[in-house]
Short mmCIF file of C-alpha atoms in Angstrom, two decimals:
data_model
loop_
_atom_site.label_atom_id
_atom_site.label_comp_id
_atom_site.label_asym_id
_atom_site.label_seq_id
_atom_site.Cartn_x
_atom_site.Cartn_y
_atom_site.Cartn_z
CA UNK B 1308 -0.01 -0.05 0.01
CA UNK B 1309 1.39 3.26 -1.01
CA UNK B 1310 2.36 6.18 1.61
CA UNK B 1311 0.16 9.19 1.84
CA UNK B 1312 1.61 12.86 1.12
CA UNK B 1313 1.68 13.76 4.93
CA UNK B 1314 3.29 10.22 5.93
CA UNK B 1315 6.01 10.70 3.03
CA UNK B 1316 6.76 14.36 4.54
CA UNK B 1317 7.10 13.11 8.24
CA UNK B 1318 9.41 10.20 6.87
CA UNK B 1319 11.58 12.84 5.06
CA UNK B 1320 11.81 14.93 8.43
CA UNK B 1321 12.82 11.87 10.22
CA UNK B 1322 15.59 10.86 7.78
CA UNK B 1323 16.96 14.48 7.81
CA UNK B 1324 17.22 14.19 11.75
CA UNK B 1325 19.28 11.18 11.53
CA UNK B 1326 22.95 10.99 11.44
CA UNK B 1327 24.16 7.98 9.85
CA UNK B 1328 27.88 8.68 10.47
CA UNK B 1329 27.91 9.54 14.01
CA UNK B 1330 30.09 12.57 13.49
CA UNK B 1331 30.85 14.68 16.66
CA UNK B 1332 30.34 17.96 14.39
CA UNK B 1333 27.14 17.06 12.98
CA UNK B 1334 23.80 18.47 14.02
CA UNK B 1335 20.10 17.32 13.15
CA UNK B 1336 18.23 19.39 10.54
CA UNK B 1337 14.97 20.36 11.65
CA UNK B 1338 12.27 22.15 9.48
CA UNK B 1339 10.61 24.91 11.39
CA UNK B 1340 7.81 23.81 13.57
CA UNK B 1341 8.35 20.19 12.69
CA UNK B 1342 8.17 17.56 15.46
CA UNK B 1343 10.22 14.73 16.17
CA UNK B 1344 13.76 16.36 15.53
CA UNK B 1345 15.93 16.83 18.72
CA UNK B 1346 18.12 19.97 18.56
CA UNK B 1347 20.96 19.01 21.00
CA UNK B 1348 21.54 21.11 24.25
CA UNK B 1349 24.71 22.53 25.10
CA UNK B 1350 25.04 19.55 27.44
CA UNK B 1351 24.71 17.20 24.71
CA UNK B 1352 27.28 18.87 22.53
CA UNK B 1353 29.75 18.82 25.56
CA UNK B 1354 29.02 14.98 25.93
CA UNK B 1355 29.57 14.21 22.08
CA UNK B 1356 33.08 16.14 22.08
CA UNK B 1357 34.06 14.59 25.38
CA UNK B 1358 33.31 11.11 24.21
CA UNK B 1359 34.97 11.93 20.88
CA UNK B 1360 38.11 13.09 22.60
CA UNK B 1361 38.25 10.09 24.73
CA UNK B 1362 38.11 7.78 21.72
CA UNK B 1363 40.75 9.94 19.95
CA UNK B 1364 43.16 9.90 22.87
CA UNK B 1365 42.58 6.11 23.32
CA UNK B 1366 43.60 5.59 20.04
CA UNK B 1367 46.56 7.61 20.26
CA UNK B 1368 47.63 5.53 23.27
CA UNK B 1369 47.15 2.34 21.45
CA UNK B 1370 49.32 3.31 18.60
CA UNK B 1371 52.09 4.96 20.77
CA UNK B 1372 52.35 1.74 22.79
CA UNK B 1373 52.52 -0.48 19.50
CA UNK B 1374 55.21 1.91 18.14
CA UNK B 1375 57.30 1.37 21.79
CA UNK B 1376 56.75 -2.44 21.54
CA UNK B 1377 57.77 -3.15 18.06
CA UNK B 1378 59.85 -0.32 16.70
CA UNK B 1379 62.00 0.99 19.72
CA UNK B 1380 65.18 -0.95 20.79
CA UNK B 1381 65.36 0.11 24.34
CA UNK B 1382 63.47 2.12 26.96
CA UNK B 1383 66.68 4.31 27.25
CA UNK B 1384 66.36 5.13 23.47
CA UNK B 1385 62.73 6.07 24.29
CA UNK B 1386 63.90 8.78 27.08
CA UNK B 1387 66.36 10.43 24.62
CA UNK B 1388 63.82 10.77 21.80
CA UNK B 1389 61.63 13.57 22.95
CA UNK B 1390 62.73 16.99 24.49
CA UNK B 1391 59.97 19.44 23.51
CA UNK B 1392 56.76 19.12 21.62
CA UNK B 1393 56.00 21.55 18.51
CA UNK B 1394 52.95 22.79 20.66
CA UNK B 1395 55.11 23.79 23.63
CA UNK B 1396 54.85 27.57 22.24
CA UNK B 1397 50.81 27.15 23.08
CA UNK B 1398 50.45 28.33 26.64
CA UNK B 1399 48.42 25.45 28.15
CA UNK B 1400 47.54 25.54 32.07
CA UNK B 1401 49.53 22.85 34.26
CA UNK B 1402 46.87 20.88 35.96
CA UNK B 1403 43.22 21.03 36.86
CA UNK B 1404 43.51 23.80 39.27
CA UNK B 1405 45.19 26.04 37.07
CA UNK B 1406 42.95 25.08 34.09
CA UNK B 1407 39.89 26.16 36.13
CA UNK B 1408 41.22 29.63 36.76
CA UNK B 1409 41.22 30.46 33.09
CA UNK B 1410 38.50 32.39 31.55
CA UNK B 1411 36.08 30.41 29.36
CA UNK B 1412 37.18 32.21 26.48
CA UNK B 1413 41.01 31.43 27.06
CA UNK B 1414 40.44 27.78 27.71
CA UNK B 1415 38.11 27.28 24.69
CA UNK B 1416 40.91 29.05 22.61
CA UNK B 1417 43.54 26.75 24.00
CA UNK B 1418 41.58 23.75 23.27
CA UNK B 1419 40.93 25.01 19.60
CA UNK B 1420 44.58 26.01 19.29
CA UNK B 1421 46.04 22.64 20.22
CA UNK B 1422 43.50 20.85 17.74
CA UNK B 1423 44.57 23.17 14.83
CA UNK B 1424 48.15 22.62 15.46
CA UNK B 1425 47.94 18.82 14.79
CA UNK B 1426 46.14 19.33 11.51
CA UNK B 1427 49.11 18.99 9.25
CA UNK B 1428 51.45 16.98 11.41
CA UNK B 1429 48.98 13.90 11.78
CA UNK B 1430 48.60 13.96 7.97
CA UNK B 1431 52.42 13.93 7.91
CA UNK B 1432 52.57 10.98 10.26
CA UNK B 1433 50.21 8.93 8.21
CA UNK B 1434 52.19 9.75 4.89
CA UNK B 1435 55.35 8.80 6.74
CA UNK B 1436 53.92 5.40 8.23
CA UNK B 1437 52.37 4.53 4.86
CA UNK B 1438 55.54 4.70 2.95
CA UNK B 1439 57.52 2.50 5.70
CA UNK B 1440 57.52 -1.14 5.02
CA UNK B 1441 58.05 -1.65 8.92
CA UNK B 1442 54.56 -0.48 9.56
CA UNK B 1443 51.60 -2.52 8.66
CA UNK B 1444 48.49 -0.93 7.09
CA UNK B 1445 46.50 -1.25 10.14
CA UNK B 1446 48.84 1.05 12.12
CA UNK B 1447 48.99 3.42 9.14
CA UNK B 1448 45.37 3.55 9.18
CA UNK B 1449 45.13 4.51 12.70
CA UNK B 1450 47.27 7.57 12.03
CA UNK B 1451 44.77 8.59 9.33
CA UNK B 1452 42.05 7.94 11.63
CA UNK B 1453 43.55 10.18 14.30
CA UNK B 1454 43.69 12.86 11.93
CA UNK B 1455 40.04 12.54 10.81
CA UNK B 1456 39.01 12.42 14.60
CA UNK B 1457 41.04 15.46 15.33
CA UNK B 1458 39.40 17.34 12.55
CA UNK B 1459 35.87 16.19 13.57
CA UNK B 1460 36.74 17.20 17.22
CA UNK B 1461 37.78 20.70 16.22
CA UNK B 1462 34.61 21.26 14.34
CA UNK B 1463 32.59 19.82 17.46
CA UNK B 1464 34.16 22.37 19.69
CA UNK B 1465 33.68 25.06 17.19
CA UNK B 1466 29.75 23.98 17.43
CA UNK B 1467 29.89 24.29 21.11
CA UNK B 1468 31.66 27.46 21.22
CA UNK B 1469 28.89 28.90 18.71
CA UNK B 1470 26.35 27.60 20.91
CA UNK B 1471 28.06 29.35 24.06
CA UNK B 1472 28.16 32.36 22.13
CA UNK B 1473 24.44 32.28 21.42
CA UNK B 1474 23.57 31.63 24.85
CA UNK B 1475 25.65 34.55 25.88
CA UNK B 1476 28.32 32.59 27.74
CA UNK B 1477 31.11 33.34 25.55
CA UNK B 1478 32.59 36.34 23.76
CA UNK B 1479 33.64 36.74 20.38
CA UNK B 1480 37.35 36.94 21.03
CA UNK B 1481 38.03 33.09 20.59
CA UNK B 1482 40.35 32.74 17.86
CA UNK B 1483 42.62 29.49 16.31
CA UNK B 1484 46.11 29.54 15.21
CA UNK B 1485 47.52 31.59 12.41
CA UNK B 1486 48.85 30.09 9.20
CA UNK B 1487 52.26 30.51 10.51
CA UNK B 1488 51.87 28.90 13.80
CA UNK B 1489 50.08 25.81 12.27
CA UNK B 1490 53.19 24.92 10.33
CA UNK B 1491 54.92 21.42 10.41
CA UNK B 1492 56.75 20.80 13.43
CA UNK B 1493 60.23 20.74 13.72
CA UNK B 1494 62.60 19.32 16.73
CA UNK B 1495 64.85 21.49 18.66
CA UNK B 1496 67.72 20.61 16.21
CA UNK B 1497 65.69 22.16 13.33
CA UNK B 1498 64.98 18.67 11.64
CA UNK B 1499 61.51 17.19 11.17
CA UNK B 1500 60.20 15.33 14.08
CA UNK B 1501 60.25 11.74 13.95
CA UNK B 1502 57.12 9.37 14.14
CA UNK B 1503 57.70 8.41 17.58
CA UNK B 1504 58.03 12.22 18.71
CA UNK B 1505 54.67 12.98 16.93
CA UNK B 1506 52.89 10.43 18.54
CA UNK B 1507 54.32 10.85 21.93
CA UNK B 1508 53.21 14.76 21.58
CA UNK B 1509 49.71 13.99 20.13
CA UNK B 1510 49.19 11.61 22.89
CA UNK B 1511 50.20 14.18 25.57
CA UNK B 1512 48.01 16.94 23.88
CA UNK B 1513 44.90 14.60 23.17
CA UNK B 1514 45.06 14.02 26.86
CA UNK B 1515 45.11 17.79 27.56
CA UNK B 1516 42.27 18.34 25.43
CA UNK B 1517 39.83 15.67 26.75
CA UNK B 1518 40.68 16.93 30.44
CA UNK B 1519 40.39 20.79 29.61
CA UNK B 1520 36.82 20.00 27.81
CA UNK B 1521 35.57 18.14 30.87
CA UNK B 1522 36.76 21.21 33.04
CA UNK B 1523 35.07 23.57 30.61
CA UNK B 1524 31.82 21.50 30.76
CA UNK B 1525 31.83 21.49 34.65
CA UNK B 1526 32.01 25.34 34.59
CA UNK B 1527 29.41 25.80 32.00
CA UNK B 1528 26.88 22.96 32.84
CA UNK B 1529 28.02 22.15 36.57
CA UNK B 1530 24.66 20.14 37.23
CA UNK B 1531 25.99 17.64 34.78
CA UNK B 1532 28.45 14.74 36.20
CA UNK B 1533 30.81 17.41 38.00
#
């Protein structure tokens, strides 16, 4: 039996509300006055980006552990590899107490700067791993997935920031990195950072992003799991 015109219209609205990919930056499309669509609250948006950041950090942990287990000769070599991450020039609060002291705009800006700073380096990491026979395609694909996740997370955080601005909780002063600041990272010696250095630094920064998002959420919507 065929569907009536009203039934078809309702079905289309429902389909538009669904997000088949589960991307953190996506939002349902709701026609004016339509029922059945759920516009996410600020708490919902925070939950999405925090969950996404947790998955991203977990993936970075996995790949970092794989690298240590299979490709580094000794723990002494591990300690000598890294000295300074390319994101060290981004001033980040050390510890929960200091992060809580930052204004909302400052903490949001730190999160966005960290995510933007990894756009090109994660692509560089994937390209490097893909062209080395020592790495299997599974590990290389993990590096690619981390890059995609960082990009989606940045878009999700931008949506959170926009929602806060609309609600009057955030000013318009939040900015990202300049083109010069987002250049590919170099080590202290001026050479391109090794794959392991990039993995170590990304694992560190992804943990920071996850913690900062949790702190920011608790300051904005303290009634939710704080």
